[in-house]
mmCIF file of C-alpha atoms and ligand atoms in Angstrom:
data_model
loop_
_atom_site.group_PDB
_atom_site.id
_atom_site.type_symbol
_atom_site.label_atom_id
_atom_site.label_comp_id
_atom_site.label_asym_id
_atom_site.label_seq_id
_atom_site.Cartn_x
_atom_site.Cartn_y
_atom_site.Cartn_z
ATOM 1 C CA UNK A 1 -18.559 -10.626 -23.757
ATOM 2 C CA UNK A 2 -17.084 -14.027 -22.843
ATOM 3 C CA UNK A 3 -14.928 -13.981 -25.993
ATOM 4 C CA UNK A 4 -13.646 -10.565 -24.984
ATOM 5 C CA UNK A 5 -12.888 -11.695 -21.459
ATOM 6 C CA UNK A 6 -10.980 -14.758 -22.769
ATOM 7 C CA UNK A 7 -9.052 -12.529 -25.128
ATOM 8 C CA UNK A 8 -8.345 -10.092 -22.347
ATOM 9 C CA UNK A 9 -6.992 -12.800 -20.047
ATOM 10 C CA UNK A 10 -4.869 -14.375 -22.748
ATOM 11 C CA UNK A 11 -3.159 -11.115 -23.578
ATOM 12 C CA UNK A 12 -2.095 -10.588 -19.991
ATOM 13 C CA UNK A 13 1.442 -11.841 -20.510
ATOM 14 C CA UNK A 14 1.833 -11.702 -24.286
ATOM 15 C CA UNK A 15 2.093 -8.443 -26.181
ATOM 16 C CA UNK A 16 -1.021 -7.610 -28.138
ATOM 17 C CA UNK A 17 -0.956 -8.357 -31.846
ATOM 18 C CA UNK A 18 -1.500 -5.310 -34.054
ATOM 19 C CA UNK A 19 -4.301 -7.147 -35.893
ATOM 20 C CA UNK A 20 -6.476 -7.434 -32.780
ATOM 21 C CA UNK A 21 -8.878 -4.610 -32.004
ATOM 22 C CA UNK A 22 -8.064 -2.777 -28.799
ATOM 23 C CA UNK A 23 -10.358 -3.219 -25.840
ATOM 24 C CA UNK A 24 -11.938 -0.611 -23.640
ATOM 25 C CA UNK A 25 -14.500 -0.667 -20.866
ATOM 26 C CA UNK A 26 -17.258 1.568 -22.226
ATOM 27 C CA UNK A 27 -20.730 2.690 -21.229
ATOM 28 C CA UNK A 28 -23.561 3.263 -23.725
ATOM 29 C CA UNK A 29 -25.763 4.956 -21.132
ATOM 30 C CA UNK A 30 -25.494 6.206 -17.565
ATOM 31 C CA UNK A 31 -26.424 3.874 -14.710
ATOM 32 C CA UNK A 32 -25.081 1.185 -12.416
ATOM 33 C CA UNK A 33 -22.200 -1.214 -12.893
ATOM 34 C CA UNK A 34 -24.116 -3.269 -15.496
ATOM 35 C CA UNK A 35 -23.619 -0.381 -17.946
ATOM 36 C CA UNK A 36 -19.862 -1.131 -18.045
ATOM 37 C CA UNK A 37 -19.122 -3.318 -21.092
ATOM 38 C CA UNK A 38 -15.757 -4.603 -22.244
ATOM 39 C CA UNK A 39 -15.841 -3.636 -25.905
ATOM 40 C CA UNK A 40 -13.667 -3.990 -29.002
ATOM 41 C CA UNK A 41 -13.139 -0.497 -30.311
ATOM 42 C CA UNK A 42 -11.216 1.424 -32.920
ATOM 43 C CA UNK A 43 -7.588 2.298 -32.401
ATOM 44 C CA UNK A 44 -7.379 5.927 -31.200
ATOM 45 C CA UNK A 45 -5.493 8.088 -33.693
ATOM 46 C CA UNK A 46 -3.226 11.070 -33.037
ATOM 47 C CA UNK A 47 -4.941 14.131 -34.505
ATOM 48 C CA UNK A 48 -2.940 17.005 -33.017
ATOM 49 C CA UNK A 49 0.760 17.813 -32.979
ATOM 50 C CA UNK A 50 0.931 17.754 -29.166
ATOM 51 C CA UNK A 51 -0.681 14.350 -28.663
ATOM 52 C CA UNK A 52 0.906 11.045 -27.721
ATOM 53 C CA UNK A 53 -0.604 7.574 -28.106
ATOM 54 C CA UNK A 54 -0.074 5.448 -25.033
ATOM 55 C CA UNK A 55 -0.127 2.060 -26.689
ATOM 56 C CA UNK A 56 0.108 -0.208 -23.754
ATOM 57 C CA UNK A 57 -1.823 1.123 -20.854
ATOM 58 C CA UNK A 58 -0.435 -1.074 -18.106
ATOM 59 C CA UNK A 59 -2.568 0.119 -15.218
ATOM 60 C CA UNK A 60 -5.155 2.743 -14.276
ATOM 61 C CA UNK A 61 -6.726 3.821 -10.996
ATOM 62 C CA UNK A 62 -10.426 3.882 -10.152
ATOM 63 C CA UNK A 63 -11.624 7.002 -8.339
ATOM 64 C CA UNK A 64 -14.908 8.080 -6.769
ATOM 65 C CA UNK A 65 -15.330 10.424 -9.758
ATOM 66 C CA UNK A 66 -15.391 7.429 -12.158
ATOM 67 C CA UNK A 67 -18.238 5.887 -10.181
ATOM 68 C CA UNK A 68 -20.092 9.215 -10.187
ATOM 69 C CA UNK A 69 -19.467 9.758 -13.922
ATOM 70 C CA UNK A 70 -20.754 6.247 -14.686
ATOM 71 C CA UNK A 71 -24.034 7.324 -13.068
ATOM 72 C CA UNK A 72 -24.207 10.524 -15.120
ATOM 73 C CA UNK A 73 -22.592 13.025 -12.747
ATOM 74 C CA UNK A 74 -21.067 15.933 -14.661
ATOM 75 C CA UNK A 75 -22.667 15.008 -17.999
ATOM 76 C CA UNK A 76 -24.278 18.430 -18.555
ATOM 77 C CA UNK A 77 -21.011 20.281 -17.963
ATOM 78 C CA UNK A 78 -18.799 17.771 -19.770
ATOM 79 C CA UNK A 79 -21.038 17.549 -22.864
ATOM 80 C CA UNK A 80 -20.918 21.328 -23.145
ATOM 81 C CA UNK A 81 -17.111 21.186 -22.911
ATOM 82 C CA UNK A 82 -17.029 18.329 -25.462
ATOM 83 C CA UNK A 83 -19.326 20.276 -27.770
ATOM 84 C CA UNK A 84 -21.736 17.347 -28.142
ATOM 85 C CA UNK A 85 -25.491 16.919 -27.645
ATOM 86 C CA UNK A 86 -26.663 14.764 -24.692
ATOM 87 C CA UNK A 87 -26.349 11.123 -25.771
ATOM 88 C CA UNK A 88 -23.703 11.794 -28.421
ATOM 89 C CA UNK A 89 -20.920 11.223 -25.865
ATOM 90 C CA UNK A 90 -21.556 7.435 -26.026
ATOM 91 C CA UNK A 91 -19.872 5.000 -26.246
ATOM 92 C CA UNK A 92 -17.865 6.569 -23.449
ATOM 93 C CA UNK A 93 -14.711 5.229 -21.833
ATOM 94 C CA UNK A 94 -14.250 6.303 -18.202
ATOM 95 C CA UNK A 95 -10.972 6.576 -16.268
ATOM 96 C CA UNK A 96 -8.789 9.595 -15.586
ATOM 97 C CA UNK A 97 -5.240 8.365 -15.147
ATOM 98 C CA UNK A 98 -2.887 5.594 -16.155
ATOM 99 C CA UNK A 99 0.681 4.413 -16.477
ATOM 100 C CA UNK A 100 1.882 2.886 -19.750
ATOM 101 C CA UNK A 101 4.229 2.971 -22.715
ATOM 102 C CA UNK A 102 4.263 5.505 -25.575
ATOM 103 C CA UNK A 103 3.711 4.025 -29.053
ATOM 104 C CA UNK A 104 3.519 7.134 -31.170
ATOM 105 C CA UNK A 105 3.998 10.881 -30.801
ATOM 106 C CA UNK A 106 2.571 13.886 -32.639
ATOM 107 C CA UNK A 107 4.956 15.928 -34.758
ATOM 108 C CA UNK A 108 5.189 18.726 -32.160
ATOM 109 C CA UNK A 109 6.151 16.502 -29.212
ATOM 110 C CA UNK A 110 9.703 17.080 -27.950
ATOM 111 C CA UNK A 111 10.219 15.732 -24.421
ATOM 112 C CA UNK A 112 8.524 12.348 -24.832
ATOM 113 C CA UNK A 113 9.544 9.644 -27.289
ATOM 114 C CA UNK A 114 8.284 6.280 -28.470
ATOM 115 C CA UNK A 115 8.943 3.561 -25.922
ATOM 116 C CA UNK A 116 8.995 5.936 -22.924
ATOM 117 C CA UNK A 117 7.264 4.780 -19.751
ATOM 118 C CA UNK A 118 4.806 7.536 -18.895
ATOM 119 C CA UNK A 119 2.043 8.406 -16.454
ATOM 120 C CA UNK A 120 -0.825 10.774 -17.049
ATOM 121 C CA UNK A 121 -3.997 12.398 -15.779
ATOM 122 C CA UNK A 122 -6.135 13.166 -18.824
ATOM 123 C CA UNK A 123 -8.854 15.733 -19.333
ATOM 124 C CA UNK A 124 -12.335 14.412 -18.537
ATOM 125 C CA UNK A 125 -13.744 15.620 -21.852
ATOM 126 C CA UNK A 126 -11.866 12.936 -23.800
ATOM 127 C CA UNK A 127 -12.083 9.138 -23.915
ATOM 128 C CA UNK A 128 -10.689 7.711 -20.671
ATOM 129 C CA UNK A 129 -8.029 5.328 -19.497
ATOM 130 C CA UNK A 130 -9.887 2.045 -18.846
ATOM 131 C CA UNK A 131 -8.618 0.931 -22.235
ATOM 132 C CA UNK A 132 -5.665 -0.662 -24.009
ATOM 133 C CA UNK A 133 -4.853 2.573 -25.857
ATOM 134 C CA UNK A 134 -5.184 6.162 -24.744
ATOM 135 C CA UNK A 135 -4.463 9.534 -26.307
ATOM 136 C CA UNK A 136 -2.927 12.149 -23.985
ATOM 137 C CA UNK A 137 -1.479 15.575 -24.719
ATOM 138 C CA UNK A 138 1.955 16.786 -23.655
ATOM 139 C CA UNK A 139 0.213 19.023 -21.055
ATOM 140 C CA UNK A 140 -1.095 15.891 -19.382
ATOM 141 C CA UNK A 141 1.758 13.428 -19.508
ATOM 142 C CA UNK A 142 5.104 12.931 -17.750
ATOM 143 C CA UNK A 143 7.804 10.302 -17.423
ATOM 144 C CA UNK A 144 6.879 7.610 -14.911
ATOM 145 C CA UNK A 145 9.129 7.510 -11.817
ATOM 146 C CA UNK A 146 11.747 4.868 -12.564
ATOM 147 C CA UNK A 147 11.477 3.231 -9.122
ATOM 148 C CA UNK A 148 7.776 2.320 -9.443
ATOM 149 C CA UNK A 149 6.026 -0.499 -11.292
ATOM 150 C CA UNK A 150 3.236 0.566 -13.630
ATOM 151 C CA UNK A 151 0.656 -0.603 -11.081
ATOM 152 C CA UNK A 152 2.241 1.485 -8.327
ATOM 153 C CA UNK A 153 2.618 4.454 -10.674
ATOM 154 C CA UNK A 154 -1.018 4.296 -11.787
ATOM 155 C CA UNK A 155 -2.160 4.874 -8.208
ATOM 156 C CA UNK A 156 -0.721 8.385 -8.208
ATOM 157 C CA UNK A 157 -1.463 10.763 -11.154
ATOM 158 C CA UNK A 158 -5.129 11.610 -10.489
ATOM 159 C CA UNK A 159 -4.724 12.189 -6.752
ATOM 160 C CA UNK A 160 -1.414 13.970 -7.342
ATOM 161 C CA UNK A 161 -2.904 16.453 -9.802
ATOM 162 C CA UNK A 162 -5.943 16.892 -7.533
ATOM 163 C CA UNK A 163 -3.748 17.769 -4.554
ATOM 164 C CA UNK A 164 -1.535 19.948 -6.738
ATOM 165 C CA UNK A 165 -4.559 21.871 -7.887
ATOM 166 C CA UNK A 166 -5.825 22.382 -4.289
ATOM 167 C CA UNK A 167 -2.498 23.042 -2.564
ATOM 168 C CA UNK A 168 -0.138 24.515 -5.160
ATOM 169 C CA UNK A 169 -2.448 26.204 -7.679
ATOM 170 C CA UNK A 170 -5.356 27.341 -5.473
ATOM 171 C CA UNK A 171 -3.884 27.732 -1.954
ATOM 172 C CA UNK A 172 -0.512 28.793 -3.396
ATOM 173 C CA UNK A 173 1.418 26.720 -0.862
ATOM 174 C CA UNK A 174 4.673 25.825 -2.588
ATOM 175 C CA UNK A 175 8.059 24.376 -1.594
ATOM 176 C CA UNK A 176 9.439 27.921 -1.197
ATOM 177 C CA UNK A 177 6.829 29.116 1.327
ATOM 178 C CA UNK A 178 5.558 25.896 2.918
ATOM 179 C CA UNK A 179 8.092 25.270 5.669
ATOM 180 C CA UNK A 180 6.574 25.511 9.153
ATOM 181 C CA UNK A 181 2.980 26.048 7.980
ATOM 182 C CA UNK A 182 0.213 24.039 9.622
ATOM 183 C CA UNK A 183 -2.231 22.126 7.415
ATOM 184 C CA UNK A 184 -5.340 20.111 8.170
ATOM 185 C CA UNK A 185 -6.578 17.480 5.727
ATOM 186 C CA UNK A 186 -10.196 16.554 6.402
ATOM 187 C CA UNK A 187 -10.183 12.941 5.199
ATOM 188 C CA UNK A 188 -6.589 11.707 5.456
ATOM 189 C CA UNK A 189 -7.003 7.976 4.764
ATOM 190 C CA UNK A 190 -8.404 7.827 1.207
ATOM 191 C CA UNK A 191 -6.751 8.332 -2.164
ATOM 192 C CA UNK A 192 -6.554 12.125 -2.031
ATOM 193 C CA UNK A 193 -5.640 12.333 1.666
ATOM 194 C CA UNK A 194 -2.852 9.740 1.649
ATOM 195 C CA UNK A 195 -1.158 11.594 -1.195
ATOM 196 C CA UNK A 196 -1.798 15.046 0.337
ATOM 197 C CA UNK A 197 -0.125 14.068 3.627
ATOM 198 C CA UNK A 198 3.028 13.023 1.784
ATOM 199 C CA UNK A 199 3.201 16.073 -0.498
ATOM 200 C CA UNK A 200 2.760 18.549 2.361
ATOM 201 C CA UNK A 201 5.178 16.668 4.604
ATOM 202 C CA UNK A 202 7.777 16.643 1.789
ATOM 203 C CA UNK A 203 7.472 20.448 1.606
ATOM 204 C CA UNK A 204 7.985 20.877 5.357
ATOM 205 C CA UNK A 205 4.380 21.441 6.413
ATOM 206 C CA UNK A 206 3.111 20.226 9.777
ATOM 207 C CA UNK A 207 0.163 17.992 8.825
ATOM 208 C CA UNK A 208 -2.897 17.076 10.891
ATOM 209 C CA UNK A 209 -5.570 14.795 9.457
ATOM 210 C CA UNK A 210 -8.994 13.553 10.377
ATOM 211 C CA UNK A 211 -9.699 9.879 9.722
ATOM 212 C CA UNK A 212 -11.084 6.760 11.404
ATOM 213 C CA UNK A 213 -9.072 5.515 14.357
ATOM 214 C CA UNK A 214 -8.216 2.308 12.457
ATOM 215 C CA UNK A 215 -6.358 4.431 9.882
ATOM 216 C CA UNK A 216 -4.051 6.140 12.426
ATOM 217 C CA UNK A 217 -1.135 3.745 11.778
ATOM 218 C CA UNK A 218 -1.439 4.371 8.024
ATOM 219 C CA UNK A 219 -1.491 8.177 8.232
ATOM 220 C CA UNK A 220 1.297 8.384 10.814
ATOM 221 C CA UNK A 221 3.328 6.011 8.642
ATOM 222 C CA UNK A 222 2.918 8.450 5.747
ATOM 223 C CA UNK A 223 4.210 11.345 7.821
ATOM 224 C CA UNK A 224 1.148 12.949 9.439
ATOM 225 C CA UNK A 225 2.114 14.776 12.658
ATOM 226 C CA UNK A 226 -1.311 14.494 14.290
ATOM 227 C CA UNK A 227 -4.400 12.397 13.567
ATOM 228 C CA UNK A 228 -7.851 12.972 15.033
ATOM 229 C CA UNK A 229 -10.747 10.511 14.865
ATOM 230 C CA UNK A 230 -13.596 12.256 13.040
ATOM 231 C CA UNK A 231 -16.095 10.370 15.206
ATOM 232 C CA UNK A 232 -14.660 11.890 18.388
ATOM 233 C CA UNK A 233 -17.224 13.986 20.330
ATOM 234 C CA UNK A 234 -14.428 16.502 21.045
ATOM 235 C CA UNK A 235 -13.160 16.760 17.505
ATOM 236 C CA UNK A 236 -12.993 20.584 17.479
ATOM 237 C CA UNK A 237 -10.999 20.765 20.721
ATOM 238 C CA UNK A 238 -8.677 17.995 19.564
ATOM 239 C CA UNK A 239 -8.054 19.739 16.261
ATOM 240 C CA UNK A 240 -7.358 23.020 18.051
ATOM 241 C CA UNK A 241 -4.947 21.443 20.526
ATOM 242 C CA UNK A 242 -1.929 22.673 18.572
ATOM 243 C CA UNK A 243 -3.505 25.903 17.309
ATOM 244 C CA UNK A 244 -5.288 26.998 14.151
ATOM 245 C CA UNK A 245 -4.349 26.128 10.564
ATOM 246 C CA UNK A 246 -2.803 27.994 7.637
ATOM 247 C CA UNK A 247 -4.424 25.550 5.211
ATOM 248 C CA UNK A 248 -7.465 23.304 5.414
ATOM 249 C CA UNK A 249 -8.117 20.837 2.567
ATOM 250 C CA UNK A 250 -11.613 19.381 2.721
ATOM 251 C CA UNK A 251 -12.118 16.033 0.929
ATOM 252 C CA UNK A 252 -15.295 15.210 2.878
ATOM 253 C CA UNK A 253 -17.943 17.812 2.144
ATOM 254 C CA UNK A 254 -20.002 20.767 3.258
ATOM 255 C CA UNK A 255 -20.710 19.223 6.685
ATOM 256 C CA UNK A 256 -17.149 20.188 7.675
ATOM 257 C CA UNK A 257 -17.510 23.860 6.782
ATOM 258 C CA UNK A 258 -18.855 25.423 9.987
ATOM 259 C CA UNK A 259 -16.215 23.666 12.053
ATOM 260 C CA UNK A 260 -13.528 24.785 9.600
ATOM 261 C CA UNK A 261 -14.406 28.446 10.132
ATOM 262 C CA UNK A 262 -13.286 27.954 13.751
ATOM 263 C CA UNK A 263 -10.129 26.114 12.735
ATOM 264 C CA UNK A 264 -8.679 28.443 10.129
ATOM 265 C CA UNK A 265 -6.096 31.053 11.193
ATOM 266 C CA UNK A 266 -7.434 34.578 11.269
ATOM 267 C CA UNK A 267 -4.939 35.724 8.662
ATOM 268 C CA UNK A 268 -5.397 36.918 5.103
ATOM 269 C CA UNK A 269 -3.110 34.203 3.750
ATOM 270 C CA UNK A 270 -4.981 31.340 5.471
ATOM 271 C CA UNK A 271 -6.753 29.153 2.926
ATOM 272 C CA UNK A 272 -9.724 26.824 3.174
ATOM 273 C CA UNK A 273 -9.947 24.720 -0.012
ATOM 274 C CA UNK A 274 -12.720 22.224 -0.633
ATOM 275 C CA UNK A 275 -12.568 19.482 -3.255
ATOM 276 C CA UNK A 276 -16.257 18.770 -2.739
ATOM 277 C CA UNK A 277 -17.802 21.849 -4.335
ATOM 278 C CA UNK A 278 -21.497 22.108 -5.268
ATOM 279 C CA UNK A 279 -20.666 23.509 -8.748
ATOM 280 C CA UNK A 280 -21.352 20.360 -10.838
ATOM 281 C CA UNK A 281 -24.364 19.302 -8.732
ATOM 282 C CA UNK A 282 -25.958 22.716 -9.231
ATOM 283 C CA UNK A 283 -25.472 22.478 -13.009
ATOM 284 C CA UNK A 284 -26.939 18.974 -13.094
ATOM 285 C CA UNK A 285 -30.001 20.145 -11.166
ATOM 286 C CA UNK A 286 -30.581 23.549 -12.751
ATOM 287 C CA UNK A 287 -28.797 23.523 -16.087
ATOM 288 C CA UNK A 288 -25.623 25.292 -17.138
ATOM 289 C CA UNK A 289 -26.681 28.903 -16.804
ATOM 290 C CA UNK A 290 -28.905 28.783 -13.682
ATOM 291 C CA UNK A 291 -26.537 26.266 -12.041
ATOM 292 C CA UNK A 292 -23.516 28.428 -12.804
ATOM 293 C CA UNK A 293 -25.297 31.443 -11.333
ATOM 294 C CA UNK A 294 -26.470 29.695 -8.153
ATOM 295 C CA UNK A 295 -23.015 28.223 -7.540
ATOM 296 C CA UNK A 296 -21.416 31.661 -7.948
ATOM 297 C CA UNK A 297 -23.841 32.998 -5.356
ATOM 298 C CA UNK A 298 -22.992 30.120 -2.997
ATOM 299 C CA UNK A 299 -19.289 30.753 -3.495
ATOM 300 C CA UNK A 300 -19.802 34.425 -2.624
ATOM 301 C CA UNK A 301 -21.824 33.650 0.534
ATOM 302 C CA UNK A 302 -19.426 30.988 1.768
ATOM 303 C CA UNK A 303 -16.421 33.204 1.032
ATOM 304 C CA UNK A 304 -17.902 35.930 3.230
ATOM 305 C CA UNK A 305 -18.009 33.585 6.245
ATOM 306 C CA UNK A 306 -14.286 32.929 5.896
ATOM 307 C CA UNK A 307 -13.183 36.383 4.822
ATOM 308 C CA UNK A 308 -14.926 37.854 7.891
ATOM 309 C CA UNK A 309 -12.120 36.117 9.814
ATOM 310 C CA UNK A 310 -9.423 37.131 7.395
ATOM 311 C CA UNK A 311 -9.018 33.760 5.632
ATOM 312 C CA UNK A 312 -10.001 32.713 2.115
ATOM 313 C CA UNK A 313 -12.561 30.154 0.934
ATOM 314 C CA UNK A 314 -11.855 28.334 -2.352
ATOM 315 C CA UNK A 315 -13.038 25.459 -4.522
ATOM 316 C CA UNK A 316 -10.519 23.244 -6.288
ATOM 317 C CA UNK A 317 -10.835 20.694 -9.079
ATOM 318 C CA UNK A 318 -8.487 18.050 -10.444
ATOM 319 C CA UNK A 319 -6.626 19.395 -13.473
ATOM 320 C CA UNK A 320 -4.236 17.587 -15.804
ATOM 321 C CA UNK A 321 -0.780 19.043 -15.192
ATOM 322 C CA UNK A 322 2.475 17.762 -16.674
ATOM 323 C CA UNK A 323 4.540 20.113 -14.477
ATOM 324 C CA UNK A 324 2.946 18.625 -11.350
ATOM 325 C CA UNK A 325 3.633 15.089 -12.594
ATOM 326 C CA UNK A 326 7.271 15.978 -13.220
ATOM 327 C CA UNK A 327 7.731 17.480 -9.734
ATOM 328 C CA UNK A 328 5.920 14.566 -8.100
ATOM 329 C CA UNK A 329 8.049 12.044 -10.038
ATOM 330 C CA UNK A 330 11.159 13.637 -8.447
ATOM 331 C CA UNK A 331 9.626 13.332 -4.967
ATOM 332 C CA UNK A 332 8.761 9.690 -5.644
ATOM 333 C CA UNK A 333 12.264 8.932 -6.912
ATOM 334 C CA UNK A 334 13.693 10.646 -3.810
ATOM 335 C CA UNK A 335 11.578 8.306 -1.656
ATOM 336 C CA UNK A 336 9.477 11.167 -0.246
ATOM 337 C CA UNK A 337 6.203 9.950 -1.763
ATOM 338 C CA UNK A 338 5.117 6.314 -1.845
ATOM 339 C CA UNK A 339 2.161 4.720 -3.627
ATOM 340 C CA UNK A 340 -0.641 3.696 -1.262
ATOM 341 C CA UNK A 341 -2.757 0.932 -2.768
ATOM 342 C CA UNK A 342 -5.842 -0.473 -1.083
ATOM 343 C CA UNK A 343 -6.534 -3.195 -3.667
ATOM 344 C CA UNK A 344 -5.583 -4.215 -7.221
ATOM 345 C CA UNK A 345 -7.966 -5.812 -9.734
ATOM 346 C CA UNK A 346 -7.469 -7.403 -13.164
ATOM 347 C CA UNK A 347 -8.682 -5.402 -16.136
ATOM 348 C CA UNK A 348 -11.524 -7.851 -16.826
ATOM 349 C CA UNK A 349 -12.753 -7.285 -13.244
ATOM 350 C CA UNK A 350 -13.196 -3.518 -13.588
ATOM 351 C CA UNK A 351 -16.846 -3.688 -12.366
ATOM 352 C CA UNK A 352 -15.563 -5.298 -9.136
ATOM 353 C CA UNK A 353 -13.056 -2.453 -8.790
ATOM 354 C CA UNK A 354 -15.919 0.038 -9.152
ATOM 355 C CA UNK A 355 -17.841 -1.881 -6.457
ATOM 356 C CA UNK A 356 -14.823 -1.656 -4.147
ATOM 357 C CA UNK A 357 -14.663 2.130 -4.589
ATOM 358 C CA UNK A 358 -18.423 2.443 -4.074
ATOM 359 C CA UNK A 359 -18.216 0.420 -0.853
ATOM 360 C CA UNK A 360 -15.967 3.152 0.588
ATOM 361 C CA UNK A 361 -13.622 3.042 3.597
ATOM 362 C CA UNK A 362 -10.640 3.004 1.214
ATOM 363 C CA UNK A 363 -7.109 3.144 2.538
ATOM 364 C CA UNK A 364 -5.356 4.620 -0.485
ATOM 365 C CA UNK A 365 -6.155 3.692 -4.072
ATOM 366 C CA UNK A 366 -7.856 1.034 -6.150
ATOM 367 C CA UNK A 367 -5.867 0.107 -9.277
ATOM 368 C CA UNK A 368 -6.722 -2.047 -12.307
ATOM 369 C CA UNK A 369 -3.940 -4.022 -13.951
ATOM 370 C CA UNK A 370 -4.569 -3.579 -17.684
ATOM 371 C CA UNK A 371 -1.549 -5.266 -19.273
HETATM 372 P P1 NDP B 401 -11.691 7.819 -1.083
HETATM 373 O O1 NDP B 401 -12.965 7.052 -1.204
HETATM 374 O O2 NDP B 401 -10.428 7.212 -1.577
HETATM 375 O O3 NDP B 401 -11.432 8.189 0.456
HETATM 376 C C1 NDP B 401 -12.354 8.727 1.321
HETATM 377 C C2 NDP B 401 -11.755 8.496 2.737
HETATM 378 O O4 NDP B 401 -12.408 9.313 3.689
HETATM 379 C C3 NDP B 401 -11.860 7.054 3.212
HETATM 380 O O5 NDP B 401 -10.607 6.628 3.665
HETATM 381 C C4 NDP B 401 -12.876 7.136 4.343
HETATM 382 O O6 NDP B 401 -12.578 6.111 5.282
HETATM 383 C C5 NDP B 401 -12.643 8.530 4.876
HETATM 384 N N1 NDP B 401 -13.777 9.201 5.533
HETATM 385 C C6 NDP B 401 -15.106 8.985 5.354
HETATM 386 N N2 NDP B 401 -15.821 9.874 6.079
HETATM 387 C C7 NDP B 401 -14.921 10.675 6.719
HETATM 388 C C8 NDP B 401 -15.044 11.804 7.577
HETATM 389 N N3 NDP B 401 -16.251 12.282 7.955
HETATM 390 N N4 NDP B 401 -13.918 12.390 8.007
HETATM 391 C C9 NDP B 401 -12.683 11.939 7.652
HETATM 392 N N5 NDP B 401 -12.513 10.869 6.827
HETATM 393 C C10 NDP B 401 -13.618 10.256 6.363
HETATM 394 O O7 NDP B 401 -11.941 9.188 -1.810
HETATM 395 P P2 NDP B 401 -10.858 10.201 -2.443
HETATM 396 O O8 NDP B 401 -9.846 10.492 -1.409
HETATM 397 O O9 NDP B 401 -10.401 9.721 -3.747
HETATM 398 O O10 NDP B 401 -11.766 11.477 -2.703
HETATM 399 C C11 NDP B 401 -12.328 12.170 -1.607
HETATM 400 C C12 NDP B 401 -13.393 13.127 -2.113
HETATM 401 O O11 NDP B 401 -12.784 14.135 -2.899
HETATM 402 C C13 NDP B 401 -14.468 12.466 -2.981
HETATM 403 O O12 NDP B 401 -15.725 13.008 -2.637
HETATM 404 C C14 NDP B 401 -14.093 12.881 -4.368
HETATM 405 O O13 NDP B 401 -15.196 12.921 -5.238
HETATM 406 C C15 NDP B 401 -13.489 14.256 -4.108
HETATM 407 N N6 NDP B 401 -12.573 14.625 -5.178
HETATM 408 C C16 NDP B 401 -12.790 15.792 -5.831
HETATM 409 C C17 NDP B 401 -11.970 16.175 -6.853
HETATM 410 C C18 NDP B 401 -12.221 17.457 -7.552
HETATM 411 O O14 NDP B 401 -11.744 17.642 -8.693
HETATM 412 N N7 NDP B 401 -12.893 18.416 -6.940
HETATM 413 C C19 NDP B 401 -10.872 15.319 -7.311
HETATM 414 C C20 NDP B 401 -10.685 14.136 -6.515
HETATM 415 C C21 NDP B 401 -11.533 13.800 -5.492
HETATM 416 P P3 NDP B 401 -13.598 5.646 6.465
HETATM 417 O O15 NDP B 401 -14.989 5.758 5.909
HETATM 418 O O16 NDP B 401 -13.234 4.223 6.769
HETATM 419 O O17 NDP B 401 -13.335 6.550 7.606
#
């Protein structure tokens, strides 16, 4: 491993020679941080017409999902989607997004060319982005905003496509209908929340967030209209001070649900969307079929609580989305969305970056500098 770390450090400024094997942080089993190994691996090869090879991954972000996946979260569901038996997914490279340079394109690729600076959120079923080289499809990749460095850019794709999925795809709040709506983000100071504030604000939504008091300056600086300390004993009253909400995005968990029923507008269009759904946990505990069934039942029961008031209860999941990346790139270039980075780590220190995410209390994103 020491040889690999030396090699990794020495390539930081020089471009990597074609004769050297690419490196990736891989796991051979699920577990703690000691399962992460910096490994020489084979060069990924384009197999489909719509794929691009991102030769130089410059930077990638570390998300709570990477930490969970390292410990085995989602393996049952993902192995089914990969079409492999348990254990055959190893060696597995984690990481969902990155910013880098295109080396090669499949024969069906039109809008991206060799040498383009791109950013991407890739599908979790494939090998991930904590690597020198990554394969992405045209559905997953977009041109990096020209006004950001690769490190800044890498902090955005995963949380952007997560928010897009919750707000645009699931809640159907879009630039054309957003103006004047009131949204509440439960958890405004982390990776997802800091991006969500900026996206909603850019579309003309009045945004309230919950966060720790020491994050108020950050969230107001990003454009939040109101911030409420989630430790306040009067949290419900404070959140209702300006009325109920057209949209609630929950990044915290089920503990927020009963309160949210009182906060959502009693209108058919009002949407409660949670990013912390029990779907994967149920499948891990009970298997694909029984877990799928019990989560459907939960979804039905929870939906009834909200629909009794007129609103709608939904789950949302991060989805690769090149259209979202293109729209977000415009907002970034217009100065309406800024990267929010808590801390940056060198590629060889990826385990320390995982530790930082596990420690929690993030203010924005953790990014690893690969190049
Ligand atoms: P982060 O770790 O970046 O941020 C979490 C933030 O929440 C921190 O700033 C933390 O700060 C704050 N926080 C903790 N407790 C509360 C609380 N009770 N109320 C309000 N804020 C609180 O995580 P992400 O933003 O990246 O992700 C958030 C959640 O969303 C994770 O559980 C993640 O797994 C999930 N997620 C789900 C996706 C999906 O596809 N469904 C996709 C992406 C994320 P502090 O503790 O200092 O207050």
